[in-house]
Short mmCIF file of C-alpha atoms in Angstrom, two decimals:
data_model
loop_
_atom_site.label_atom_id
_atom_site.label_comp_id
_atom_site.label_asym_id
_atom_site.label_seq_id
_atom_site.Cartn_x
_atom_site.Cartn_y
_atom_site.Cartn_z
CA MET A 1 29.52 34.54 13.00
CA ALA A 2 29.42 37.57 10.72
CA ASP A 3 28.01 37.30 7.23
CA SER A 4 31.07 36.75 5.03
CA THR A 5 29.15 36.41 1.77
CA GLY A 6 29.05 40.13 1.09
CA SER A 7 26.11 42.39 0.28
CA ASP A 8 26.10 41.37 -3.39
CA ALA A 9 25.92 37.64 -2.65
CA PRO A 10 23.19 35.72 -4.47
CA THR A 11 20.00 34.64 -2.73
CA LEU A 12 18.35 31.23 -2.97
CA LYS A 13 14.65 31.04 -2.20
CA VAL A 14 13.68 28.24 0.20
CA ALA A 15 10.13 26.95 0.68
CA LEU A 16 9.24 24.80 3.67
CA LEU A 17 6.35 22.32 3.53
CA GLY A 18 5.19 21.50 7.06
CA CYS A 19 5.78 23.06 10.43
CA GLY A 20 5.41 20.24 12.91
CA VAL A 21 8.17 19.09 15.24
CA VAL A 22 10.74 18.78 12.46
CA GLY A 23 9.50 21.70 10.37
CA SER A 24 9.57 24.06 13.35
CA SER A 25 13.16 23.10 14.08
CA VAL A 26 14.16 23.52 10.43
CA ALA A 27 12.58 26.98 10.26
CA THR A 28 14.30 28.00 13.49
CA MET A 29 17.70 26.83 12.27
CA LEU A 30 17.28 28.55 8.91
CA VAL A 31 16.64 31.86 10.68
CA THR A 32 18.97 31.70 13.67
CA ASN A 33 21.87 30.19 11.72
CA GLY A 34 21.25 32.26 8.64
CA ASP A 35 24.63 34.01 8.56
CA ASP A 36 26.59 30.82 9.11
CA LEU A 37 24.60 28.99 6.45
CA ALA A 38 25.14 31.85 3.99
CA ALA A 39 28.89 31.70 4.61
CA ARG A 40 28.96 27.93 4.09
CA VAL A 41 26.83 27.99 0.95
CA GLY A 42 28.07 31.19 -0.63
CA ALA A 43 24.52 32.51 -0.91
CA ARG A 44 21.82 33.73 1.41
CA LEU A 45 19.04 31.16 2.04
CA GLU A 46 15.83 33.17 2.10
CA LEU A 47 12.82 31.45 3.65
CA ILE A 48 10.01 32.63 1.38
CA GLY A 49 7.12 30.69 2.91
CA ILE A 50 5.96 27.84 5.12
CA ALA A 51 3.01 25.78 3.91
CA VAL A 52 0.69 24.61 6.70
CA ARG A 53 -2.94 23.63 7.01
CA ARG A 54 -3.81 26.42 9.42
CA PRO A 55 -1.69 29.52 8.68
CA ASP A 56 -3.49 31.65 11.30
CA ARG A 57 -2.60 29.34 14.17
CA PRO A 58 -0.19 31.03 16.64
CA ARG A 59 3.32 29.55 16.59
CA PRO A 60 5.27 31.57 19.16
CA ASP A 61 8.17 29.08 19.23
CA VAL A 62 8.95 29.56 15.53
CA PRO A 63 10.94 32.82 15.14
CA VAL A 64 9.67 33.82 11.69
CA ASP A 65 7.34 36.47 10.34
CA PRO A 66 3.77 35.12 10.71
CA ALA A 67 3.09 36.41 7.18
CA LEU A 68 5.28 33.58 5.85
CA PHE A 69 2.69 30.96 6.76
CA THR A 70 0.40 29.98 3.92
CA ALA A 71 -2.11 27.28 3.01
CA ASP A 72 -1.26 27.62 -0.69
CA ALA A 73 1.56 25.08 -0.96
CA ASP A 74 1.20 24.71 -4.72
CA THR A 75 1.92 28.38 -5.44
CA LEU A 76 4.74 28.40 -2.90
CA VAL A 77 6.73 25.55 -4.46
CA ARG A 78 6.47 27.09 -7.93
CA SER A 79 8.54 30.10 -6.86
CA ALA A 80 11.30 28.37 -4.85
CA ASP A 81 14.85 27.34 -5.67
CA ILE A 82 14.89 24.71 -2.90
CA VAL A 83 11.85 22.98 -1.41
CA ILE A 84 12.04 21.24 1.97
CA GLU A 85 9.26 18.67 2.45
CA VAL A 86 8.57 17.48 6.00
CA ILE A 87 4.79 16.98 5.91
CA GLY A 88 5.08 13.20 5.44
CA GLY A 89 2.66 10.77 3.86
CA ILE A 90 2.11 10.04 0.18
CA ASP A 91 -0.23 12.76 -1.02
CA PRO A 92 -0.17 15.74 -1.32
CA ALA A 93 3.58 15.43 -0.68
CA ARG A 94 4.22 13.56 -3.95
CA GLU A 95 2.38 16.08 -6.13
CA LEU A 96 4.01 19.04 -4.41
CA ILE A 97 7.49 17.56 -4.87
CA LEU A 98 6.84 16.82 -8.54
CA THR A 99 5.45 20.32 -9.07
CA ALA A 100 8.50 21.82 -7.39
CA MET A 101 10.84 19.85 -9.65
CA GLN A 102 8.87 20.78 -12.77
CA HIS A 103 9.46 24.42 -11.86
CA GLY A 104 13.20 23.93 -11.34
CA ALA A 105 13.46 23.48 -7.58
CA SER A 106 15.74 20.97 -5.91
CA VAL A 107 14.04 18.98 -3.16
CA VAL A 108 15.11 17.94 0.31
CA THR A 109 12.70 15.52 1.96
CA ALA A 110 12.41 13.44 5.12
CA ASN A 111 9.55 11.40 3.67
CA LYS A 112 10.54 7.74 4.07
CA ALA A 113 7.06 6.44 3.24
CA LEU A 114 6.95 8.23 -0.11
CA LEU A 115 10.51 7.31 -1.05
CA ALA A 116 9.88 3.66 -0.22
CA GLU A 117 6.64 3.57 -2.18
CA ASP A 118 7.44 5.72 -5.21
CA GLY A 119 11.09 6.73 -5.10
CA PRO A 120 11.71 5.91 -8.81
CA THR A 121 9.10 8.48 -9.87
CA LEU A 122 10.83 11.17 -7.82
CA TYR A 123 14.27 10.21 -9.12
CA ALA A 124 13.01 10.29 -12.70
CA ALA A 125 11.48 13.73 -12.24
CA ALA A 126 14.69 15.06 -10.68
CA ALA A 127 16.71 13.75 -13.64
CA GLU A 128 14.25 15.07 -16.20
CA HIS A 129 14.30 18.59 -14.76
CA GLY A 130 17.98 18.71 -13.81
CA VAL A 131 17.48 19.15 -10.05
CA ASP A 132 18.61 17.37 -6.91
CA LEU A 133 16.68 14.96 -4.67
CA TYR A 134 18.24 14.57 -1.23
CA TYR A 135 16.78 12.64 1.71
CA GLU A 136 19.32 12.05 4.48
CA ALA A 137 16.66 12.69 7.13
CA ALA A 138 14.41 9.91 5.80
CA VAL A 139 16.47 7.20 7.50
CA ALA A 140 17.73 7.32 11.10
CA GLY A 141 17.35 11.04 11.77
CA ALA A 142 20.66 12.77 12.41
CA ILE A 143 22.76 9.70 11.60
CA PRO A 144 24.62 10.19 8.31
CA ILE A 145 23.84 6.91 6.54
CA VAL A 146 22.15 7.81 3.23
CA ARG A 147 25.07 9.89 1.95
CA PRO A 148 27.71 7.29 2.89
CA MET A 149 25.66 4.67 1.05
CA ARG A 150 25.12 6.91 -2.00
CA GLU A 151 28.65 8.31 -2.14
CA SER A 152 31.30 7.01 0.28
CA LEU A 153 30.61 3.30 -0.28
CA VAL A 154 29.51 3.47 -3.91
CA GLY A 155 32.88 2.10 -5.06
CA ASP A 156 32.60 -0.91 -2.75
CA ASP A 157 30.31 -3.95 -2.68
CA VAL A 158 27.92 -3.81 0.26
CA VAL A 159 26.86 -7.32 1.25
CA ARG A 160 24.75 -6.74 4.35
CA VAL A 161 23.02 -3.96 6.27
CA LEU A 162 21.79 -4.64 9.79
CA GLY A 163 20.05 -1.78 11.53
CA ILE A 164 18.07 -0.52 14.50
CA VAL A 165 16.16 2.18 12.67
CA ASN A 166 13.16 2.87 14.89
CA GLY A 167 13.71 4.62 18.21
CA THR A 168 10.30 3.81 19.68
CA THR A 169 10.71 0.05 19.39
CA ASN A 170 14.29 0.20 20.59
CA PHE A 171 13.21 2.11 23.68
CA VAL A 172 10.44 -0.41 24.40
CA LEU A 173 12.65 -3.47 23.98
CA ASP A 174 15.50 -1.89 25.93
CA LYS A 175 13.23 -1.14 28.89
CA MET A 176 11.74 -4.62 28.75
CA ASP A 177 15.28 -5.96 29.00
CA SER A 178 16.49 -3.65 31.77
CA THR A 179 13.35 -3.64 33.94
CA GLY A 180 11.59 -6.93 33.16
CA ALA A 181 8.38 -5.04 32.34
CA GLY A 182 5.87 -6.26 29.77
CA PHE A 183 5.21 -4.85 26.32
CA ALA A 184 2.02 -2.86 27.04
CA GLU A 185 3.46 -1.29 30.19
CA THR A 186 6.62 -0.21 28.40
CA VAL A 187 4.71 1.26 25.42
CA GLU A 188 2.75 3.41 27.88
CA GLN A 189 6.02 4.62 29.35
CA ALA A 190 7.32 5.47 25.87
CA GLN A 191 4.14 7.45 25.17
CA ALA A 192 4.45 9.36 28.44
CA LEU A 193 8.01 10.34 27.55
CA GLY A 194 7.11 11.38 24.00
CA TYR A 195 8.98 8.51 22.34
CA ALA A 196 5.78 6.91 21.02
CA GLU A 197 2.71 8.38 19.33
CA ALA A 198 -0.77 8.05 20.80
CA ASP A 199 -1.28 5.43 18.08
CA PRO A 200 2.08 3.61 17.94
CA THR A 201 1.06 1.16 15.20
CA ALA A 202 3.48 2.42 12.54
CA ASP A 203 6.36 1.87 14.94
CA VAL A 204 5.49 -1.27 16.90
CA GLU A 205 4.17 -3.15 13.85
CA GLY A 206 7.34 -2.40 11.90
CA PHE A 207 5.90 -0.21 9.11
CA ASP A 208 8.31 2.66 9.81
CA ALA A 209 11.32 0.36 9.90
CA ALA A 210 10.19 -1.43 6.72
CA ALA A 211 10.13 1.84 4.74
CA LYS A 212 13.64 2.64 5.93
CA ALA A 213 14.83 -0.88 5.12
CA ALA A 214 13.51 -0.49 1.57
CA ILE A 215 15.51 2.73 1.12
CA LEU A 216 18.69 1.21 2.56
CA ALA A 217 18.41 -1.91 0.43
CA SER A 218 17.84 0.15 -2.72
CA LEU A 219 21.00 2.13 -2.02
CA ALA A 220 23.12 -0.82 -0.89
CA PHE A 221 22.33 -3.16 -3.76
CA HIS A 222 21.58 -0.76 -6.65
CA THR A 223 18.15 -2.33 -6.96
CA ARG A 224 14.68 -0.89 -6.63
CA VAL A 225 13.11 -2.10 -3.39
CA ALA A 226 9.71 -0.90 -2.19
CA SER A 227 8.02 -1.20 1.20
CA ALA A 228 5.78 -3.94 -0.19
CA ASP A 229 8.89 -6.05 -0.90
CA VAL A 230 9.96 -6.04 2.76
CA HIS A 231 9.06 -8.96 5.02
CA ARG A 232 7.67 -7.24 8.11
CA GLU A 233 6.97 -8.40 11.66
CA GLY A 234 6.48 -6.05 14.60
CA ILE A 235 7.20 -6.39 18.30
CA THR A 236 3.64 -6.67 19.65
CA GLU A 237 4.07 -10.41 20.24
CA VAL A 238 7.37 -10.07 22.10
CA THR A 239 6.85 -11.06 25.73
CA ALA A 240 8.80 -10.59 28.92
CA ALA A 241 9.53 -14.34 28.72
CA ASP A 242 11.12 -13.84 25.28
CA VAL A 243 13.32 -11.08 26.64
CA GLN A 244 14.28 -13.28 29.60
CA ALA A 245 15.09 -16.16 27.25
CA ALA A 246 17.45 -13.86 25.37
CA ARG A 247 19.02 -12.76 28.63
CA ASP A 248 19.58 -16.42 29.57
CA MET A 249 21.74 -16.84 26.45
CA ASP A 250 23.51 -13.50 27.03
CA ALA A 251 21.58 -11.79 24.26
CA VAL A 252 19.08 -8.97 23.82
CA VAL A 253 15.99 -8.61 21.65
CA LYS A 254 16.01 -5.86 19.01
CA LEU A 255 13.73 -4.97 16.10
CA LEU A 256 16.15 -5.27 13.20
CA ALA A 257 16.05 -4.12 9.60
CA ILE A 258 18.15 -6.62 7.65
CA CYS A 259 19.14 -6.23 4.00
CA GLU A 260 21.28 -9.00 2.51
CA LEU A 261 22.80 -9.77 -0.86
CA GLN A 262 22.11 -13.33 -2.01
CA ARG A 263 24.56 -15.24 -4.22
CA ASP A 264 24.36 -18.40 -6.28
CA GLU A 265 26.73 -21.36 -5.90
CA SER A 266 29.38 -19.62 -8.01
CA GLY A 267 29.24 -16.47 -5.91
CA VAL A 268 27.37 -14.32 -8.41
CA PRO A 269 24.69 -12.03 -6.87
CA ASN A 270 21.26 -13.36 -7.77
CA GLY A 271 18.88 -11.54 -5.42
CA VAL A 272 18.36 -9.61 -2.22
CA THR A 273 16.37 -10.28 0.93
CA VAL A 274 14.94 -7.40 2.93
CA ARG A 275 13.25 -8.04 6.24
CA VAL A 276 12.17 -6.37 9.49
CA HIS A 277 11.50 -8.49 12.56
CA PRO A 278 12.48 -8.91 16.21
CA ALA A 279 15.59 -10.98 16.75
CA MET A 280 18.00 -11.97 19.50
CA ILE A 281 21.54 -10.66 19.12
CA PRO A 282 24.49 -11.44 21.41
CA ARG A 283 25.40 -8.77 23.93
CA SER A 284 28.88 -8.82 22.42
CA HIS A 285 27.53 -7.42 19.12
CA PRO A 286 27.86 -3.61 18.73
CA LEU A 287 24.12 -3.23 18.07
CA ALA A 288 23.28 -4.81 21.43
CA SER A 289 24.61 -1.74 23.24
CA VAL A 290 22.27 0.66 21.41
CA ARG A 291 20.00 1.83 24.22
CA ASP A 292 16.86 3.91 24.74
CA ALA A 293 15.56 5.62 21.57
CA TYR A 294 18.88 5.65 19.75
CA ASN A 295 19.39 4.18 16.28
CA ALA A 296 22.36 2.44 14.68
CA VAL A 297 23.12 0.94 11.29
CA PHE A 298 25.76 -1.77 10.89
CA VAL A 299 27.12 -2.12 7.35
CA GLU A 300 29.28 -4.93 5.99
CA ALA A 301 31.16 -4.27 2.74
CA SER A 302 33.69 -6.33 0.82
CA ALA A 303 36.60 -3.90 1.05
CA ALA A 304 35.62 -1.55 3.89
CA GLY A 305 34.67 -4.39 6.23
CA GLU A 306 32.36 -3.63 9.14
CA LEU A 307 31.12 -0.07 9.76
CA MET A 308 28.61 1.22 12.31
CA PHE A 309 26.71 4.51 12.26
CA TYR A 310 25.15 5.51 15.59
CA GLY A 311 23.12 8.41 16.96
CA ARG A 312 19.71 9.94 17.54
CA GLY A 313 17.28 8.55 15.04
CA ALA A 314 14.36 10.92 15.52
CA GLY A 315 13.25 14.20 17.05
CA GLY A 316 13.03 17.75 15.78
CA ASP A 317 16.59 18.93 16.24
CA PRO A 318 18.42 15.74 15.18
CA THR A 319 16.27 15.35 12.07
CA SER A 320 16.55 19.04 11.16
CA SER A 321 20.34 18.68 11.37
CA ALA A 322 20.16 16.12 8.55
CA VAL A 323 17.71 18.29 6.60
CA LEU A 324 19.93 21.38 6.79
CA GLY A 325 22.97 19.34 5.77
CA ASP A 326 21.10 18.38 2.60
CA VAL A 327 19.97 21.96 2.03
CA VAL A 328 23.56 23.18 2.13
CA ALA A 329 24.61 20.44 -0.31
CA VAL A 330 21.89 21.16 -2.90
CA ALA A 331 22.41 24.92 -2.53
CA ARG A 332 26.12 24.52 -3.28
CA HIS A 333 25.28 22.39 -6.31
CA ARG A 334 22.89 25.03 -7.56
CA LEU A 335 25.51 27.74 -7.34
CA ALA A 336 28.17 25.59 -9.00
CA GLY A 337 25.86 24.29 -11.71
CA GLY A 338 26.29 20.67 -10.70
CA HIS A 339 24.13 17.92 -9.28
CA GLY A 340 24.31 15.23 -6.63
CA PRO A 341 23.92 11.46 -7.12
CA VAL A 342 21.04 10.13 -9.18
CA GLU A 343 19.24 6.81 -8.77
CA SER A 344 21.47 3.75 -9.13
CA ALA A 345 19.32 0.74 -9.96
CA TYR A 346 21.49 -0.88 -12.61
CA ALA A 347 21.82 -4.22 -10.77
CA ASP A 348 18.05 -4.81 -10.96
CA LEU A 349 18.24 -7.84 -8.67
CA PRO A 350 15.04 -9.63 -7.68
CA VAL A 351 13.80 -9.33 -4.10
CA VAL A 352 13.50 -12.96 -3.07
CA PRO A 353 10.95 -14.25 -0.55
CA MET A 354 11.67 -14.39 3.16
CA GLY A 355 11.88 -18.17 3.01
CA HIS A 356 15.19 -17.89 1.13
CA ALA A 357 16.81 -15.80 3.86
CA SER A 358 19.47 -17.56 5.91
CA THR A 359 18.58 -17.34 9.60
CA ARG A 360 19.02 -19.04 12.97
CA TYR A 361 16.24 -19.81 15.43
CA HIS A 362 15.88 -19.90 19.19
CA ILE A 363 13.04 -22.34 19.98
CA SER A 364 11.54 -23.05 23.39
CA LEU A 365 9.50 -26.25 23.80
CA ALA A 366 7.45 -27.74 26.64
CA VAL A 367 7.76 -31.53 26.33
CA ALA A 368 7.11 -34.77 28.18
CA ASP A 369 10.09 -35.85 30.27
CA ARG A 370 10.56 -39.43 29.13
CA PRO A 371 13.00 -41.49 27.05
CA GLY A 372 12.93 -40.90 23.31
CA VAL A 373 11.53 -37.36 23.36
CA LEU A 374 14.81 -35.66 22.48
CA ALA A 375 15.33 -38.12 19.63
CA GLN A 376 11.89 -37.29 18.18
CA VAL A 377 12.61 -33.58 18.44
CA ALA A 378 16.02 -33.99 16.81
CA SER A 379 14.42 -36.03 14.03
CA ALA A 380 12.03 -33.17 13.22
CA PHE A 381 15.04 -30.89 12.68
CA ALA A 382 16.88 -33.49 10.60
CA ASP A 383 13.83 -34.05 8.39
CA HIS A 384 14.06 -30.41 7.30
CA ASP A 385 17.87 -30.28 7.02
CA VAL A 386 18.21 -27.95 9.99
CA SER A 387 21.28 -28.43 12.16
CA ILE A 388 21.05 -27.97 15.94
CA GLU A 389 23.75 -25.83 17.53
CA THR A 390 22.84 -26.11 21.24
CA VAL A 391 20.22 -27.79 23.43
CA ARG A 392 19.37 -26.95 27.03
CA GLN A 393 16.98 -29.09 29.04
CA ARG A 394 15.36 -28.30 32.36
CA VAL A 395 13.04 -30.70 34.24
CA LEU A 396 9.84 -28.94 35.38
CA GLY A 397 8.43 -31.60 37.70
CA GLU A 398 8.82 -35.09 39.16
CA GLY A 399 6.98 -38.39 38.90
CA ASP A 400 5.40 -40.29 36.05
CA ASP A 401 3.92 -37.18 34.48
CA SER A 402 6.94 -34.92 34.77
CA ARG A 403 7.52 -32.31 32.08
CA ALA A 404 10.62 -30.63 30.73
CA SER A 405 11.63 -27.46 28.97
CA LEU A 406 13.85 -27.70 25.88
CA VAL A 407 15.61 -24.63 24.52
CA ILE A 408 17.20 -25.17 21.13
CA VAL A 409 19.35 -22.83 19.07
CA THR A 410 19.93 -23.79 15.46
CA HIS A 411 22.67 -23.20 12.95
CA ARG A 412 21.84 -21.09 9.89
CA ALA A 413 19.31 -22.53 7.48
CA PRO A 414 16.71 -21.20 5.04
CA ASP A 415 13.94 -19.48 6.96
CA SER A 416 11.37 -21.65 5.20
CA ALA A 417 13.05 -24.81 6.54
CA LEU A 418 13.08 -23.41 10.07
CA ALA A 419 9.42 -22.40 9.87
CA ALA A 420 8.52 -25.88 8.63
CA THR A 421 10.50 -27.40 11.52
CA VAL A 422 8.54 -25.34 14.07
CA GLU A 423 5.29 -26.51 12.47
CA ALA A 424 6.45 -30.13 12.64
CA LEU A 425 7.45 -29.79 16.28
CA ALA A 426 4.00 -28.45 17.15
CA GLY A 427 2.50 -31.64 15.70
CA LEU A 428 4.55 -34.08 17.79
CA GLU A 429 2.61 -36.01 20.42
CA THR A 430 5.44 -35.58 22.92
CA VAL A 431 5.54 -31.77 22.52
CA ASP A 432 3.00 -30.04 24.74
CA GLU A 433 3.65 -26.62 23.27
CA VAL A 434 6.02 -24.61 21.13
CA VAL A 435 6.31 -21.93 23.81
CA SER A 436 8.15 -19.44 21.64
CA TRP A 437 10.50 -19.06 18.71
CA MET A 438 12.58 -16.14 17.57
CA ARG A 439 15.27 -15.54 15.00
CA VAL A 440 18.86 -15.11 16.13
CA GLU A 441 21.16 -12.66 14.32
CA GLY A 442 24.58 -11.15 14.67
CA ALA A 443 26.59 -14.23 15.57
#
């Protein structure tokens, strides 16, 4: 497309922090789509520098002048109109963003860890200096979810967010379901295909998803939520037997980020729960069909009802698409003299402990096959006010010492009551073993 902005069009100076997988794609798109971006913004976006640790390293796949690479990020951000931060981590990213804002630059970042740990500081700096802070790429890559939460749904009451927000874990669990393979084997496959890092801890232990859950909960409930507030469990303990147990009840196992509004007896919001953990969801639920390394976020709002956002949640090109969308938005604001949304934390609801969350459990028990066992098991549930939804029993042997398998699915109850029930079951003389337990969502 020809440049329709004209030769006298203004120029906005753009600084890029980081040139890894995402940064390389962002730089490429800024250069190759320069005319189109100028036409959409109404100004030329001039890439004035790319801050990297090793500026002399050859980067033949990035079509920019090698002279643009610099190790002096601090000087670079002081001379930019828009700063794009894709280096990740807490420091030096935080200081560079704050410095950029102090010198009048709007910031576009993909840094979920920093936003989840210290988002209020960044918001405050943006407000103080009259600049924008945009971060669509921080949650679920190319999927537009941050802007709908900040803008499209801001007039509604969001009551629940249920998301698959980590592609690595979704790939692993999907392959465990479709092939019957174990966890370690499937992680190795994900690493070979580039879906998992050499050290996959941040993904498989749920740290990545927890940071994203904190951001989504903050937006959904107008309340400050940090990563430390999120109950987090990873998928390292999920076994092939767990996946098969889900299959037996026509369900799949997913690592879910769940953000819920809590209400008192009169219906007034009195807190939020934010959690990340593996859970079984029925195959009939829309999230169950999210395969491979894809992400999806399912939102429930009072007026809008149920909404689902689906797409590629990671990777250079998908993430850079979200970054460039933000760049265009903040550039337009700069030309028009306006600003995008600021932090909305007016509700200031407490983040309540995981034990207050309302959940269901799938529990598998190995028990003695003799009269009275089922009654003892049922009594353990009743003692903790947990209602049983279904029970399936299978005899494992014959004779005087025969054993049986019990699979129990509960109705919703406080998570603390369910955890106490599992502990009580493990202490029964007639229960050989609590083979497994897992939360059930989406029904």
